[in-house]
mmCIF file of C-alpha atoms in Angstrom:
data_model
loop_
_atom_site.group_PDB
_atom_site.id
_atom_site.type_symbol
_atom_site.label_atom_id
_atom_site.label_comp_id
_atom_site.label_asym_id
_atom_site.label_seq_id
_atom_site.Cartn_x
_atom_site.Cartn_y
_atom_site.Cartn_z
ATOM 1 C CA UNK A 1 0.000 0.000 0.000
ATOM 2 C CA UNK A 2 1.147 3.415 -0.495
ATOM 3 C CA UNK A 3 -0.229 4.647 2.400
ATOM 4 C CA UNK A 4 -1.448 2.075 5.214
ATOM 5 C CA UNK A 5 -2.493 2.360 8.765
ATOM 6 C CA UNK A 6 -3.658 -0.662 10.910
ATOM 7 C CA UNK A 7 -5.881 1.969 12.681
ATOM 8 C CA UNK A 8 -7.887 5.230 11.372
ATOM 9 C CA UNK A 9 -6.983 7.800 8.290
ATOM 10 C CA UNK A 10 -7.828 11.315 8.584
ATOM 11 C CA UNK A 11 -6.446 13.915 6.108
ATOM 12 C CA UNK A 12 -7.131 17.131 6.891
ATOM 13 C CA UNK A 13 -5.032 19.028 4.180
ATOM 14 C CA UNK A 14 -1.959 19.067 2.238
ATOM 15 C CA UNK A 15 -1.251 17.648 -1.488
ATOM 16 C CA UNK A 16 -0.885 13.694 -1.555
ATOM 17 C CA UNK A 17 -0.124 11.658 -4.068
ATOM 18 C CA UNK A 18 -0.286 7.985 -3.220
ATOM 19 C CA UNK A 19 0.641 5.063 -6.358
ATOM 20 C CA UNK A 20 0.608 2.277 -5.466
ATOM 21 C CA UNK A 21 1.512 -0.292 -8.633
ATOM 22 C CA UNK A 22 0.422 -3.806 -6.651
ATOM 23 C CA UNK A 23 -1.742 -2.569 -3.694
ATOM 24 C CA UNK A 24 -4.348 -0.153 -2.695
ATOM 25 C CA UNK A 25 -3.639 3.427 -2.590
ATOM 26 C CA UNK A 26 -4.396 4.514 0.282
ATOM 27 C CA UNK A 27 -5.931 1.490 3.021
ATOM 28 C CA UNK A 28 -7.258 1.791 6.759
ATOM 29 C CA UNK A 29 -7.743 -0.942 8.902
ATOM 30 C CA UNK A 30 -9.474 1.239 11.764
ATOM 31 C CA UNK A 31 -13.435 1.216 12.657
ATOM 32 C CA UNK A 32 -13.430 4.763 11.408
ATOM 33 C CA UNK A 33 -12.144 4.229 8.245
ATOM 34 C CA UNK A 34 -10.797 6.862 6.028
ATOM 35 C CA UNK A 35 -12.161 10.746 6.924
ATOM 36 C CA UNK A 36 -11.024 13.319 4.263
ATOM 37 C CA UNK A 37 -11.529 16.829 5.510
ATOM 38 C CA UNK A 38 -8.774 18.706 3.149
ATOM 39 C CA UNK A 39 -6.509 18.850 0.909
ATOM 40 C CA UNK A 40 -5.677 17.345 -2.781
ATOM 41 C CA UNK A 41 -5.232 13.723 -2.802
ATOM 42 C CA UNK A 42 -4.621 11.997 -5.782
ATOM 43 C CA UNK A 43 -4.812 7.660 -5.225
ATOM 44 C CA UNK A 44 -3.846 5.585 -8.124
ATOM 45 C CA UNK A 45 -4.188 1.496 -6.917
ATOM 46 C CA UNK A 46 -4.095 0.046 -10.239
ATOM 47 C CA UNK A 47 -3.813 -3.926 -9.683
ATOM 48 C CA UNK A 48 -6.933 -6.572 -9.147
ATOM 49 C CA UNK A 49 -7.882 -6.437 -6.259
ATOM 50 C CA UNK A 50 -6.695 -3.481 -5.074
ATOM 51 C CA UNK A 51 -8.054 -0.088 -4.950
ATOM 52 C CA UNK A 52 -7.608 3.468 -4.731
ATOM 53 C CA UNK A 53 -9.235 3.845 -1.178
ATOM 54 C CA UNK A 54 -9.426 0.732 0.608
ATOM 55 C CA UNK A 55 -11.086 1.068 4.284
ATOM 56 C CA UNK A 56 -12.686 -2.542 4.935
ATOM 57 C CA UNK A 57 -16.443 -1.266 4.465
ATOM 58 C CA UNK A 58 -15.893 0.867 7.655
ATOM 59 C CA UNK A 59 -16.767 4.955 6.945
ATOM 60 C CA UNK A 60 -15.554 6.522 3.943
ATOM 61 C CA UNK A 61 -16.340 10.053 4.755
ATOM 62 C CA UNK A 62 -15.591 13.059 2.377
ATOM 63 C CA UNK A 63 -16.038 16.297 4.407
ATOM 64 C CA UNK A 64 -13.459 18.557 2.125
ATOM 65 C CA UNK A 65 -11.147 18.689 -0.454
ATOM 66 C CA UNK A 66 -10.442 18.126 -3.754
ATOM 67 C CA UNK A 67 -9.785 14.461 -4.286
ATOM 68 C CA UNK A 68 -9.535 11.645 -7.491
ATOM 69 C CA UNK A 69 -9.290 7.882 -7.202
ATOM 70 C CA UNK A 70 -8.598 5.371 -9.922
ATOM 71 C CA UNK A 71 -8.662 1.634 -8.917
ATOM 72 C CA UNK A 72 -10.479 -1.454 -9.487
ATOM 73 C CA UNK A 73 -13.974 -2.277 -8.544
ATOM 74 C CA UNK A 74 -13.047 -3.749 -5.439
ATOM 75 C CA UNK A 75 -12.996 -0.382 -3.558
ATOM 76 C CA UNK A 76 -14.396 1.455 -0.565
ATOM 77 C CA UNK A 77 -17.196 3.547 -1.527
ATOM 78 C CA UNK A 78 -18.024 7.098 -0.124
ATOM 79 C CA UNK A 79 -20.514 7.005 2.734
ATOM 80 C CA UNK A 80 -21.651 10.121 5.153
ATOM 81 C CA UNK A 81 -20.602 12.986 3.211
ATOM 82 C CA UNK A 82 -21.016 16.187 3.645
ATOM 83 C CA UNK A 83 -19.251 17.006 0.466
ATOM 84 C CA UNK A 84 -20.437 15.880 -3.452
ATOM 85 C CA UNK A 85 -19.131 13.149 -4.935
ATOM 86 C CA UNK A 86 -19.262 10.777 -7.655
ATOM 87 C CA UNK A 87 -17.889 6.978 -8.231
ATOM 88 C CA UNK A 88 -17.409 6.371 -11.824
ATOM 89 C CA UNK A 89 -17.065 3.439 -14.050
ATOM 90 C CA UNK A 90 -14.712 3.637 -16.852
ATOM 91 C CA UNK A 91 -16.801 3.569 -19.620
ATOM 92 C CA UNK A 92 -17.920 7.018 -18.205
ATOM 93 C CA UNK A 93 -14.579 8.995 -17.672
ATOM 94 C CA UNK A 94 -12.301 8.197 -21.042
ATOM 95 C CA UNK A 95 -9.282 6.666 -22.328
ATOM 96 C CA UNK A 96 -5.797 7.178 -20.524
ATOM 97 C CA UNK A 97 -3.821 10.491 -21.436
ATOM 98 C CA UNK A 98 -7.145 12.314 -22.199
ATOM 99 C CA UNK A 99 -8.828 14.889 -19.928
ATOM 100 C CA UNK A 100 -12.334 14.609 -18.960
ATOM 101 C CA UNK A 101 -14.311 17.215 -17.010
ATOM 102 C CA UNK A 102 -17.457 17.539 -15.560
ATOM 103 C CA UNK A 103 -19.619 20.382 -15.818
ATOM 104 C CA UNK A 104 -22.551 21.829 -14.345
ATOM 105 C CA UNK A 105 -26.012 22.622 -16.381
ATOM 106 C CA UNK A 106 -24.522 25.943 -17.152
ATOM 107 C CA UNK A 107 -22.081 23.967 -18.722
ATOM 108 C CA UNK A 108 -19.459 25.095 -15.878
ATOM 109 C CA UNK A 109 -16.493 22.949 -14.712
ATOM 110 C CA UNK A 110 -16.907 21.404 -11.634
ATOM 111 C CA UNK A 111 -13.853 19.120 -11.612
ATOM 112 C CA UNK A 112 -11.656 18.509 -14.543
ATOM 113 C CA UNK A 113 -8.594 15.416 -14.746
ATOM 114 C CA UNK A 114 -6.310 14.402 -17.205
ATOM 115 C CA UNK A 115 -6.412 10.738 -16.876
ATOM 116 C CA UNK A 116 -2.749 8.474 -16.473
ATOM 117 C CA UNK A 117 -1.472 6.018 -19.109
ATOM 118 C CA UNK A 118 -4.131 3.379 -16.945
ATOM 119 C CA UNK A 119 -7.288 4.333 -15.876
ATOM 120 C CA UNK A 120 -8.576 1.525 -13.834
ATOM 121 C CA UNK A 121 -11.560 0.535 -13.219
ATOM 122 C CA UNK A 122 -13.494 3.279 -11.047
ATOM 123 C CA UNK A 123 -12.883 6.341 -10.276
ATOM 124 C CA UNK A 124 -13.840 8.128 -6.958
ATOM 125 C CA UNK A 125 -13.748 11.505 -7.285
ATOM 126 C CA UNK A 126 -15.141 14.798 -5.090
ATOM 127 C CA UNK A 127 -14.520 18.594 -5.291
ATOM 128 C CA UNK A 128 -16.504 21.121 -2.698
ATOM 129 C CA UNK A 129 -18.313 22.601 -6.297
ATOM 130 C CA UNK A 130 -19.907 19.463 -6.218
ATOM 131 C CA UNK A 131 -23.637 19.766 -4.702
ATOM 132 C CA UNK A 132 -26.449 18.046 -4.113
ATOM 133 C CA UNK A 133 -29.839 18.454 -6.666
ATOM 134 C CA UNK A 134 -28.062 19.526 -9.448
ATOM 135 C CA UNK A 135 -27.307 17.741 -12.887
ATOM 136 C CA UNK A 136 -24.283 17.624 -13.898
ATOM 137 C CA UNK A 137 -22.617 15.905 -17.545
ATOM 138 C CA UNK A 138 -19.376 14.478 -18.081
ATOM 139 C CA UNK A 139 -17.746 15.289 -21.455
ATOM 140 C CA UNK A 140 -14.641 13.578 -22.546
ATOM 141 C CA UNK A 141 -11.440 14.369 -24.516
ATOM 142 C CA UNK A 142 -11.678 17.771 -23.910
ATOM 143 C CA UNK A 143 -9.054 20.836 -23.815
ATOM 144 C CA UNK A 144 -7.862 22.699 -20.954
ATOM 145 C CA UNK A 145 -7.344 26.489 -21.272
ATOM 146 C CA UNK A 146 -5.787 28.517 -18.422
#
């Protein structure tokens, strides 16, 4: 694992990137799981079974920050958030070393992410312009200016 801990994870701000290339990401073995309440994190777990958050179907919470996962579909999914977020399958984000973005009904970015040379399987992904009872598309291949 890239980043491991037999008890609790809680990120509360900072930039990490955590690769792992034949485990998860980023795994907790605690009863609290994995609280995010900052930050940019980045978590690329790339190999069957593993996964970009990995937290043993304890609490996944999302309470802040800007964060992208790309794993396989054996993965911890977000649960008591307080913060938008989405869990993607491929077929919905794009083809490695594009960008995809996702936009808003006034056709505003809300999160955009050039994807790595492997995309996984799912992708976990929040950003605090995420909210609740709004629509939102995903376009793919697209260009970033500025």
């Amino acid at each position: 694992d890239a980043i491991n801990a037999a008890g609790n994870i809680t990120i509360n701000g900072g930039a990490i990137y955590a690769y792992s290339s034949k485990n998860d990401a980023i795994d907790s073995n605690g009863s609290s799981g994995i609280t995010i309440n900052g930050g940019v994190i980045v978590a690329l777990g790339l190999k069957t079974p593993e996964c970009a958050f990995d937290c043993d179907q304890n609490p996944f919470k999302i309470r802040g920050g800007i964060l992208v996962g790309l794993g396989t579909s054996n993965f911890s999914s977000p649960t008591n958030c307080t913060q938008g977020s989405f869990v993607l399958a491929s077929s919905h984000y794009g083809s490695a070393n594009t960008t995809f973005a996702i936009v808003d009904s006034n056709d505003e970015p809300v999160f955009v992410y050039t994807l790595p040379a492997y995309t996984g399987q799912v992708m976990i992904l929040s950003s605090p312009l995420i909210t609740t009872n709004t629509s939102y598309t995903i376009k793919t291949g697209v260009t970033v200016d500025g």
